[in-house]
PDB file of C-alpha atoms in Angstrom:
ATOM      1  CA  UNK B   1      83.522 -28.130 -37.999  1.00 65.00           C
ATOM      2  CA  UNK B   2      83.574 -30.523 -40.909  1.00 82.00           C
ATOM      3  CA  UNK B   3      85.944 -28.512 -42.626  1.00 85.00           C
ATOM      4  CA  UNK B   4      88.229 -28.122 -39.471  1.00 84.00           C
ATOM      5  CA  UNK B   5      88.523 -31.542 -39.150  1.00 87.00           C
ATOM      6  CA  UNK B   6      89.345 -32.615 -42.908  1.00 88.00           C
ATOM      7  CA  UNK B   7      91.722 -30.058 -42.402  1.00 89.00           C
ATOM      8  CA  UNK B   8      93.996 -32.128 -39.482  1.00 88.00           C
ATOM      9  CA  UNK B   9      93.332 -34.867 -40.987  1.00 88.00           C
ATOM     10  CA  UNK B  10      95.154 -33.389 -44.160  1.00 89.00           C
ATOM     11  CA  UNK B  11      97.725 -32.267 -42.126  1.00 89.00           C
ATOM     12  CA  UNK B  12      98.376 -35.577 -40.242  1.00 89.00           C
ATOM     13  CA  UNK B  13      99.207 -37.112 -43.303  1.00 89.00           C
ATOM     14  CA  UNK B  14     102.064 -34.877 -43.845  1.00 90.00           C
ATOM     15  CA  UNK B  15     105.756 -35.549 -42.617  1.00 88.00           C
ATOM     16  CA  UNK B  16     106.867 -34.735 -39.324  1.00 88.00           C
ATOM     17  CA  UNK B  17     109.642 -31.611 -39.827  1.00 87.00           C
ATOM     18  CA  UNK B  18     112.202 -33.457 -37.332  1.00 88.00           C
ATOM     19  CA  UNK B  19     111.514 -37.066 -37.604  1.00 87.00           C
ATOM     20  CA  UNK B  20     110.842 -39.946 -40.115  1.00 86.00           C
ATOM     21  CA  UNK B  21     107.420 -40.526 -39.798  1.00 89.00           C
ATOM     22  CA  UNK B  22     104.249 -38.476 -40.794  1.00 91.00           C
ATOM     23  CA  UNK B  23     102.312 -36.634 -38.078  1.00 90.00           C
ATOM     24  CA  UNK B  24      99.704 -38.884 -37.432  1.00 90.00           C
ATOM     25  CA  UNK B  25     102.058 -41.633 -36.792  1.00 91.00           C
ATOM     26  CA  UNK B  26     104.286 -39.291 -34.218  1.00 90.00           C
ATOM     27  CA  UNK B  27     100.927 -38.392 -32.318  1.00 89.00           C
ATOM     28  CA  UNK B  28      99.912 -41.954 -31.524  1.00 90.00           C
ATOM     29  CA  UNK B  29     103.271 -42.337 -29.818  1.00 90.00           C
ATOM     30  CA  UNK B  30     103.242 -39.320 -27.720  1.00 90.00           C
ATOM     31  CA  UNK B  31      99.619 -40.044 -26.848  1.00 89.00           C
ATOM     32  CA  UNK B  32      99.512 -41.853 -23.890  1.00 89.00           C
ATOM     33  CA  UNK B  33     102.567 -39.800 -22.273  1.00 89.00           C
ATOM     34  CA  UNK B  34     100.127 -36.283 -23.057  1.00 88.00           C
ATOM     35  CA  UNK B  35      98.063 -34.651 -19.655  1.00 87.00           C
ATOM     36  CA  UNK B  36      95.018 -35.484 -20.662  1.00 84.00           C
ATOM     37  CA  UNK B  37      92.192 -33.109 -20.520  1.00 80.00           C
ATOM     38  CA  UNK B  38      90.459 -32.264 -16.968  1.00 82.00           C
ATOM     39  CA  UNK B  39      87.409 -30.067 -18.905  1.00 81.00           C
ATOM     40  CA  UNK B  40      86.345 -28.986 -21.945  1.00 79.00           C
ATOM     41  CA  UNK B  41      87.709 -25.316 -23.459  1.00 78.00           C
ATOM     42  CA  UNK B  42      84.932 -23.239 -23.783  1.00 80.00           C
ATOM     43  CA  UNK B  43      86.594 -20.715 -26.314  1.00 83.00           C
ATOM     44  CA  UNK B  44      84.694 -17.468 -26.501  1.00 89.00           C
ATOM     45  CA  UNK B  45      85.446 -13.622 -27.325  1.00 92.00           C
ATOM     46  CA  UNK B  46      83.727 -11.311 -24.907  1.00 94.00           C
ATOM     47  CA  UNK B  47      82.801  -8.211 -24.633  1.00 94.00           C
ATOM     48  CA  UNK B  48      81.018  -6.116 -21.811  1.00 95.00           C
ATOM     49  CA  UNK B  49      77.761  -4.513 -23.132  1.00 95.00           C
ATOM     50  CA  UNK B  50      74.644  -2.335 -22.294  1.00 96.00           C
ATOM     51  CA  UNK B  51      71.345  -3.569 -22.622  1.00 96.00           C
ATOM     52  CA  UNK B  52      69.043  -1.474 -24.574  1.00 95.00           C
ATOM     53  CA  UNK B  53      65.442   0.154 -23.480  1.00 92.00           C
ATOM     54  CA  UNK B  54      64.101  -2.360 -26.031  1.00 91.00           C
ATOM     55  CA  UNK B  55      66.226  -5.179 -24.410  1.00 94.00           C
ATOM     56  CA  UNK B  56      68.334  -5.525 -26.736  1.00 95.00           C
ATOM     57  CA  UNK B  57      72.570  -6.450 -27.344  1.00 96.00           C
ATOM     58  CA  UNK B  58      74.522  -5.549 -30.122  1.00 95.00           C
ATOM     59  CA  UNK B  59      77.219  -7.710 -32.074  1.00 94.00           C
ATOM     60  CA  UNK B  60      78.698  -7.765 -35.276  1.00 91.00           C
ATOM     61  CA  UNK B  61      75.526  -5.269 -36.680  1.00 92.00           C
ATOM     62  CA  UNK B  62      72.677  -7.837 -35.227  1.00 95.00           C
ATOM     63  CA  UNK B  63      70.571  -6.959 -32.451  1.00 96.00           C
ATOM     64  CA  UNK B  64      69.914  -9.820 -30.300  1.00 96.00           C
ATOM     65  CA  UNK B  65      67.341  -9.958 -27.120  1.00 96.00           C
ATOM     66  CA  UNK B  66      68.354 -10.572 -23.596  1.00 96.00           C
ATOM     67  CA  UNK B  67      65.170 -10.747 -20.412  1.00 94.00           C
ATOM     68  CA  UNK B  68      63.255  -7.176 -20.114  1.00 92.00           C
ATOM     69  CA  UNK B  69      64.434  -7.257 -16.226  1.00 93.00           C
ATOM     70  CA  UNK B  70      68.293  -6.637 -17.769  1.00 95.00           C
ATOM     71  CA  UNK B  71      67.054  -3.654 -19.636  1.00 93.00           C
ATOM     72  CA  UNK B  72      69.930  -0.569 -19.488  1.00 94.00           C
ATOM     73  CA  UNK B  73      72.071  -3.273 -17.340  1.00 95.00           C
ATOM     74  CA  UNK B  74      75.654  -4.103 -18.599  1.00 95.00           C
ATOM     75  CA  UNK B  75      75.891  -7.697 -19.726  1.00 96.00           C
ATOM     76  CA  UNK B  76      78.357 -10.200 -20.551  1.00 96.00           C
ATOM     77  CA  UNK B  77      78.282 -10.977 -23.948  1.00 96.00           C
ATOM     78  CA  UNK B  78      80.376 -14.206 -24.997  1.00 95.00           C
ATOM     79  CA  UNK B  79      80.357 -14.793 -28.658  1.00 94.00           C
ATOM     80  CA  UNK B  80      81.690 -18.051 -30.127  1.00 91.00           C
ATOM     81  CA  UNK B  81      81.618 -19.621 -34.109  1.00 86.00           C
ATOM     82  CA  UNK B  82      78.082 -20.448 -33.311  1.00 90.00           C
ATOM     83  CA  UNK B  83      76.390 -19.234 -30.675  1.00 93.00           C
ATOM     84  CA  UNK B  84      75.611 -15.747 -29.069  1.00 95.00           C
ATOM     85  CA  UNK B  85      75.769 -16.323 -24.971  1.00 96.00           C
ATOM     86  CA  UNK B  86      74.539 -13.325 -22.289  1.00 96.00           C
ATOM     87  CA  UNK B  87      75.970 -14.030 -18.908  1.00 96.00           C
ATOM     88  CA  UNK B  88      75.523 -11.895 -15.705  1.00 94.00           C
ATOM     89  CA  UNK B  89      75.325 -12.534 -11.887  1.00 90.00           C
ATOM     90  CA  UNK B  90      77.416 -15.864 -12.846  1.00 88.00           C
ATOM     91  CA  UNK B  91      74.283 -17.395 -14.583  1.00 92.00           C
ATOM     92  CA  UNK B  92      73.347 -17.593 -18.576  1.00 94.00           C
ATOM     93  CA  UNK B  93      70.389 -15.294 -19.525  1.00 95.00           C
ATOM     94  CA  UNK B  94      69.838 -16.076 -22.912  1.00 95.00           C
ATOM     95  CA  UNK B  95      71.505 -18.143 -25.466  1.00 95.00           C
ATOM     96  CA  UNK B  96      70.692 -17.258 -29.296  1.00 95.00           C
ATOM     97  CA  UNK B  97      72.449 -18.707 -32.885  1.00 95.00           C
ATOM     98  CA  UNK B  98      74.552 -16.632 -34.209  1.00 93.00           C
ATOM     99  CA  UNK B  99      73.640 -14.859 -37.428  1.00 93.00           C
ATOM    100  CA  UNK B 100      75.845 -13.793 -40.052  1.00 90.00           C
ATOM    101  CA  UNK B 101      75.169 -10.378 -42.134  1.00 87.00           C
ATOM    102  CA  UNK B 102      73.963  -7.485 -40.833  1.00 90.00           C
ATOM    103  CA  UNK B 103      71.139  -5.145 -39.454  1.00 90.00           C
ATOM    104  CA  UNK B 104      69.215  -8.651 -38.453  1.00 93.00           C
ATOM    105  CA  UNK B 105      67.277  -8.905 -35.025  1.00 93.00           C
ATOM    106  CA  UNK B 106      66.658 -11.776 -33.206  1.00 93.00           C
ATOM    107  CA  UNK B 107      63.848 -11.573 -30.544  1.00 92.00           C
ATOM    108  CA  UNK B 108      63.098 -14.529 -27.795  1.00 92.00           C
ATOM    109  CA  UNK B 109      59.049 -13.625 -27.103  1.00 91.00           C
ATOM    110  CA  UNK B 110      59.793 -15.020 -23.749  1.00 91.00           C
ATOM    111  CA  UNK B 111      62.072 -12.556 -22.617  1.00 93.00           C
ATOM    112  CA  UNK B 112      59.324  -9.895 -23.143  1.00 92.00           C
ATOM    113  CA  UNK B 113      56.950 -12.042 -21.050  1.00 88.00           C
ATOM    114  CA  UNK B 114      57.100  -9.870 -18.310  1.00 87.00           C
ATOM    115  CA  UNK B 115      56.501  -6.796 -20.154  1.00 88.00           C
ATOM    116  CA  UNK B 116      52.876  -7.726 -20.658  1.00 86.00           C
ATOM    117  CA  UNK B 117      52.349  -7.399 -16.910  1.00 84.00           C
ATOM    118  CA  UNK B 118      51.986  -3.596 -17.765  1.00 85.00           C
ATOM    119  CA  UNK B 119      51.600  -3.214 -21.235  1.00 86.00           C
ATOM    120  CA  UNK B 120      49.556  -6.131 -22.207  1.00 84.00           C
ATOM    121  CA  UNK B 121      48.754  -4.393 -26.050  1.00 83.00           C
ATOM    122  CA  UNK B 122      51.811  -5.228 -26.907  1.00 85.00           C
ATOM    123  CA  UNK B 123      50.796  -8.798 -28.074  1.00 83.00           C
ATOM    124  CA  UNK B 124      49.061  -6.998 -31.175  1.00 82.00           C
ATOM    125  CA  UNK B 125      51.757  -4.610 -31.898  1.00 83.00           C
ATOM    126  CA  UNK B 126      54.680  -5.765 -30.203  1.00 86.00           C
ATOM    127  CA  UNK B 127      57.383  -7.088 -33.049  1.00 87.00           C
ATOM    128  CA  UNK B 128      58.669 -10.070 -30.850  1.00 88.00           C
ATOM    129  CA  UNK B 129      54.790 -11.506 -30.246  1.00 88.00           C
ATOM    130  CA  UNK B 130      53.966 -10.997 -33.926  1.00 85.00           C
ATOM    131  CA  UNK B 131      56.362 -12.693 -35.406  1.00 84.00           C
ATOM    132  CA  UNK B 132      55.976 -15.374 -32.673  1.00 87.00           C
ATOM    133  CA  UNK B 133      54.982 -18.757 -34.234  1.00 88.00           C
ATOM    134  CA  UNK B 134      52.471 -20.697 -31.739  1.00 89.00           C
ATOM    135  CA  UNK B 135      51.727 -24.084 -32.203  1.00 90.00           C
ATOM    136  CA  UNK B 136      48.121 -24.175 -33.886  1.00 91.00           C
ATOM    137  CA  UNK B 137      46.198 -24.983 -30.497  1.00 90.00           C
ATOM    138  CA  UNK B 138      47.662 -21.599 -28.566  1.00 89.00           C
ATOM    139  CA  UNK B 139      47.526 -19.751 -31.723  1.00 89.00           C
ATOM    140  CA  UNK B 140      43.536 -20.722 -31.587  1.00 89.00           C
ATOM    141  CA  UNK B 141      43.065 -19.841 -28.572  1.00 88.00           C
ATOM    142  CA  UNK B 142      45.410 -16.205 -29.108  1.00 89.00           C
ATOM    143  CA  UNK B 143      43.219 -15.730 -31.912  1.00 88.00           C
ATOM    144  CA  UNK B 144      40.366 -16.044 -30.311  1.00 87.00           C
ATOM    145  CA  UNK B 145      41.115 -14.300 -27.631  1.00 87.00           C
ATOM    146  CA  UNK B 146      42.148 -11.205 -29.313  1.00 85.00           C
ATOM    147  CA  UNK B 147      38.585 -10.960 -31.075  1.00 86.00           C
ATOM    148  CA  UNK B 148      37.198 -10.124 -27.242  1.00 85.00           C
ATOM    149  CA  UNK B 149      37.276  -7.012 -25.397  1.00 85.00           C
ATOM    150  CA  UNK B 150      39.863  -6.997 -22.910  1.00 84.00           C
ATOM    151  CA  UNK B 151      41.022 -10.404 -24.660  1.00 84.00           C
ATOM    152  CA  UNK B 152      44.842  -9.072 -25.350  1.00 86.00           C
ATOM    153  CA  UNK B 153      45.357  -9.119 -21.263  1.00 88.00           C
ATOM    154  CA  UNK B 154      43.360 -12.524 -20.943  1.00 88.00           C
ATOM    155  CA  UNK B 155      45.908 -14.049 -23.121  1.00 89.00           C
ATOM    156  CA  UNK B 156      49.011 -12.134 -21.480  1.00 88.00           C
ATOM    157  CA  UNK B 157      47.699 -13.585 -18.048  1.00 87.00           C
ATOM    158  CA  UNK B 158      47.784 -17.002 -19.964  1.00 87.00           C
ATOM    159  CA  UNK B 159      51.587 -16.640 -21.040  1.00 88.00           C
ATOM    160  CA  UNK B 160      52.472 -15.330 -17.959  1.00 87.00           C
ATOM    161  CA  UNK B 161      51.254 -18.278 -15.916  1.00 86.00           C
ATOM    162  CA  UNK B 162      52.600 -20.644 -18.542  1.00 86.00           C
ATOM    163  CA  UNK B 163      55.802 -18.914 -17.798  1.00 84.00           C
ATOM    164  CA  UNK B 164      57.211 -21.876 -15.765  1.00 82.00           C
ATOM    165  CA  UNK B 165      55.511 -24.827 -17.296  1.00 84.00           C
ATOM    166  CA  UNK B 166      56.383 -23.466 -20.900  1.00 85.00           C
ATOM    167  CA  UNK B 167      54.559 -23.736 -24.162  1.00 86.00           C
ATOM    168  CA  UNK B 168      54.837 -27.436 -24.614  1.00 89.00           C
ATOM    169  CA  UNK B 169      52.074 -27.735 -21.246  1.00 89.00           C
ATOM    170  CA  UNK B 170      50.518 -24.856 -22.255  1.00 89.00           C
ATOM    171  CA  UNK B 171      49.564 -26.349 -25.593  1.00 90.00           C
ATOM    172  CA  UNK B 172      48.263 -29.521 -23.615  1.00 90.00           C
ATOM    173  CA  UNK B 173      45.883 -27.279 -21.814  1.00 89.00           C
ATOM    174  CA  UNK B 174      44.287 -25.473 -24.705  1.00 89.00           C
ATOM    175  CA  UNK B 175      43.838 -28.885 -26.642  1.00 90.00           C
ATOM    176  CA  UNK B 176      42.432 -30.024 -23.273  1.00 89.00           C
ATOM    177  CA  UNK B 177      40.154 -26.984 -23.620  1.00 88.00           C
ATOM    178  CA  UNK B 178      39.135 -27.385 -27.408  1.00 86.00           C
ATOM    179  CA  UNK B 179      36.793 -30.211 -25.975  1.00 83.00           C
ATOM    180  CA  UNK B 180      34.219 -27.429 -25.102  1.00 79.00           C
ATOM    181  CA  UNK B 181      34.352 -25.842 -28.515  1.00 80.00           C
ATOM    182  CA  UNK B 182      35.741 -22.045 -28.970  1.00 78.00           C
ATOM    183  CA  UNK B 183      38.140 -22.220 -25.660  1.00 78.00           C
ATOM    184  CA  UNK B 184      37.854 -19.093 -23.937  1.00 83.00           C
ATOM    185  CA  UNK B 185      41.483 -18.183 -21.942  1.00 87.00           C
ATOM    186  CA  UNK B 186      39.403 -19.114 -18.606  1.00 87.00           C
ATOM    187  CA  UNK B 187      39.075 -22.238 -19.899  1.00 88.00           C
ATOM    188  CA  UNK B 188      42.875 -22.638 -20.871  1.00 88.00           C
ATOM    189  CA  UNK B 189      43.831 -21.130 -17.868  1.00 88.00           C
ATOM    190  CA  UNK B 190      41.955 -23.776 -15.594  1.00 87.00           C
ATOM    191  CA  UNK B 191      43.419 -26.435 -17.829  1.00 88.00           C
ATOM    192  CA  UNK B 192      46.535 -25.486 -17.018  1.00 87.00           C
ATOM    193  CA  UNK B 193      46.437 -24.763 -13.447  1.00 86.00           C
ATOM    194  CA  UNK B 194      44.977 -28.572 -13.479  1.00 86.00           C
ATOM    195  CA  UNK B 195      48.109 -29.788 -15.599  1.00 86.00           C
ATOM    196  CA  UNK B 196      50.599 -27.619 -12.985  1.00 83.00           C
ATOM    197  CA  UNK B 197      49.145 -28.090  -9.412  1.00 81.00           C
ATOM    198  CA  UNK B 198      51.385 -30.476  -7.399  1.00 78.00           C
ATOM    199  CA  UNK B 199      50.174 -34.060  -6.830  1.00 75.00           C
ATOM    200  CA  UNK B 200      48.291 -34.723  -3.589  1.00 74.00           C
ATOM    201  CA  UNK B 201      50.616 -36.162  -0.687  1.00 71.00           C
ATOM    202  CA  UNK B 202      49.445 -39.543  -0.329  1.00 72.00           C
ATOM    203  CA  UNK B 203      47.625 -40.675   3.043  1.00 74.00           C
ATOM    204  CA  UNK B 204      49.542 -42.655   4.912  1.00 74.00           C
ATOM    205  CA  UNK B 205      48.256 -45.465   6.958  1.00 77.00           C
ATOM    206  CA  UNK B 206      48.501 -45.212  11.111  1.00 73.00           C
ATOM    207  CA  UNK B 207      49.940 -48.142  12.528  1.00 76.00           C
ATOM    208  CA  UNK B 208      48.120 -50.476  15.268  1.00 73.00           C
ATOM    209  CA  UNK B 209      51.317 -49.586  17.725  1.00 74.00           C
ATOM    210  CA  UNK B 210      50.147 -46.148  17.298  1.00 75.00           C
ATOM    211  CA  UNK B 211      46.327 -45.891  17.645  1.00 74.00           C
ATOM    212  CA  UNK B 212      45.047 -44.647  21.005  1.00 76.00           C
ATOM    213  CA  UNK B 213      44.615 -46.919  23.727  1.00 76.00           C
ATOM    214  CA  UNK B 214      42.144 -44.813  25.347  1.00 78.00           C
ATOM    215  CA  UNK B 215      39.640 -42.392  22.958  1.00 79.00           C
ATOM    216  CA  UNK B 216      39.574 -38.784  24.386  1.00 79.00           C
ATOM    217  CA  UNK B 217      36.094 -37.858  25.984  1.00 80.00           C
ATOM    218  CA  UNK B 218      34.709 -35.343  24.949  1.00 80.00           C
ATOM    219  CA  UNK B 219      34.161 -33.071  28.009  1.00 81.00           C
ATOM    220  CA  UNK B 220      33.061 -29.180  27.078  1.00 79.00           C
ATOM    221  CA  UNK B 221      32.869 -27.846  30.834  1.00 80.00           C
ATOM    222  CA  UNK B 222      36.464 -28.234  30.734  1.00 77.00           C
ATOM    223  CA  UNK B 223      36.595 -25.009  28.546  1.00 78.00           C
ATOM    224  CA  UNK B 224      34.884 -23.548  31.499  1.00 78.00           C
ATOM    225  CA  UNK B 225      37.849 -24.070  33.868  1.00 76.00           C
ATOM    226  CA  UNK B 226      39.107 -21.676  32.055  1.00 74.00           C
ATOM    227  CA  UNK B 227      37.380 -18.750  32.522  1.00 73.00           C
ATOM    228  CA  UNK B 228      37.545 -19.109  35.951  1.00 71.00           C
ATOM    229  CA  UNK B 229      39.797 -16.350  37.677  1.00 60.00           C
ATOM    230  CA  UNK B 230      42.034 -17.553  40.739  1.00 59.00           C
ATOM    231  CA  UNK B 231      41.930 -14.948  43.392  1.00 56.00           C
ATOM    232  CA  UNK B 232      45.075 -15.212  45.978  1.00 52.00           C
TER     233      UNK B 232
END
């Protein structure tokens, strides 16, 4: 972008081909009688694609990842100077920056979230979740986790609730957690349902013009009434 705009500036400078004044000069009189600009001009190539079994796109020799639901789907892929955008159902799926060369593949662990519902090994093995840097108080807790039998799904069941809250209150929770030493995932987990639930509705005071003029008595032998059948 730098270059782009050294390059107009450059250009301003020169003279105007039918009038005797340089560009720049010529725009700032023709400025204020231009339509000026309702929205920006999002300027993209696109191209229609099919999502992989490994939920992956394809562009320009890079693989890049799009949500495991879109998985053999056909995608919108809308590819700009910087940026890699997946589009479908009229709403963004995943937005990635664009890389340059080739045979490069660009994974988003989070779109492989739900993936661990069923195949929750895949945080050992899985290429997306190795190469997935934590910050140091999940990676703890993934680390200790994975030592335990069974711990590979306890820590899946921890992403997956952290789904909505992302990693940044997820992180709060397991330093919340580190209080109690090793923190096992229950521990994390309770942390972070703590950090998530919704706040408690205030009470609200009754007002005198409201309260009862007359308390209720409490009369059980009205229950009695009925039981009683009414013969005609």
């Amino acid at each position: 972008y730098q270059c782009l705009e050294q390059r107009c500036r450059d250009l301003a400078g020169r003279r105007h081909p039918t009038q005797e004044a340089n560009i720049a000069d010529v725009l700032k009189v023709a400025r204020p009688h231009l339509r000026p600009v309702t929205m920006p001009f999002d300027g993209y190539v696109e191209h229609l694609l099919r999502v992989s079994s490994t939920c992956l796109v394809s562009v320009d020799r890079n693989r890049y990842s799009v949500p495991a639901e879109w998985a053999g789907k056909v995608v919108s892929v809308r590819i700009n100077a910087g940026t890699i955008r997946i589009v479908a159902d009229g709403q963004e799926l995943a937005c990635h920056v664009r890389h340059f060369g080739r045979d490069q593949m660009v994974c988003e662990p989070w779109h492989y979230l739900s993936i661990l519902e069923t195949k929750p090994g895949a945080l050992r093995h899985g290429r997306p979740f190795i190469e997935w840097v934590l910050p140091p108080a999940i990676e703890a807790v993934r680390q200790q986790a994975l030592k335990q039998p069974r711990g590979d799904r306890a820590f899946a069941e921890l992403l997956l609730v952290a789904r909505e809250s992302g990693l940044e209150t997820l992180e709060v929770a397991c330093q919340l957690a580190q209080k109690y030493g090793k923190p096992s995932t229950a521990i994390v987990l309770n942390e972070l349902r703590r950090l998530t639930r919704p706040p408690r509705v205030a009470v609200v005071e009754t007002p005198d013009t409201l309260s009862l003029r007359e308390e209720p008595v409490a009369n059980c032998a009205r229950y009695d009434t009925l039981r009683e059948v009414v013969h005609v």
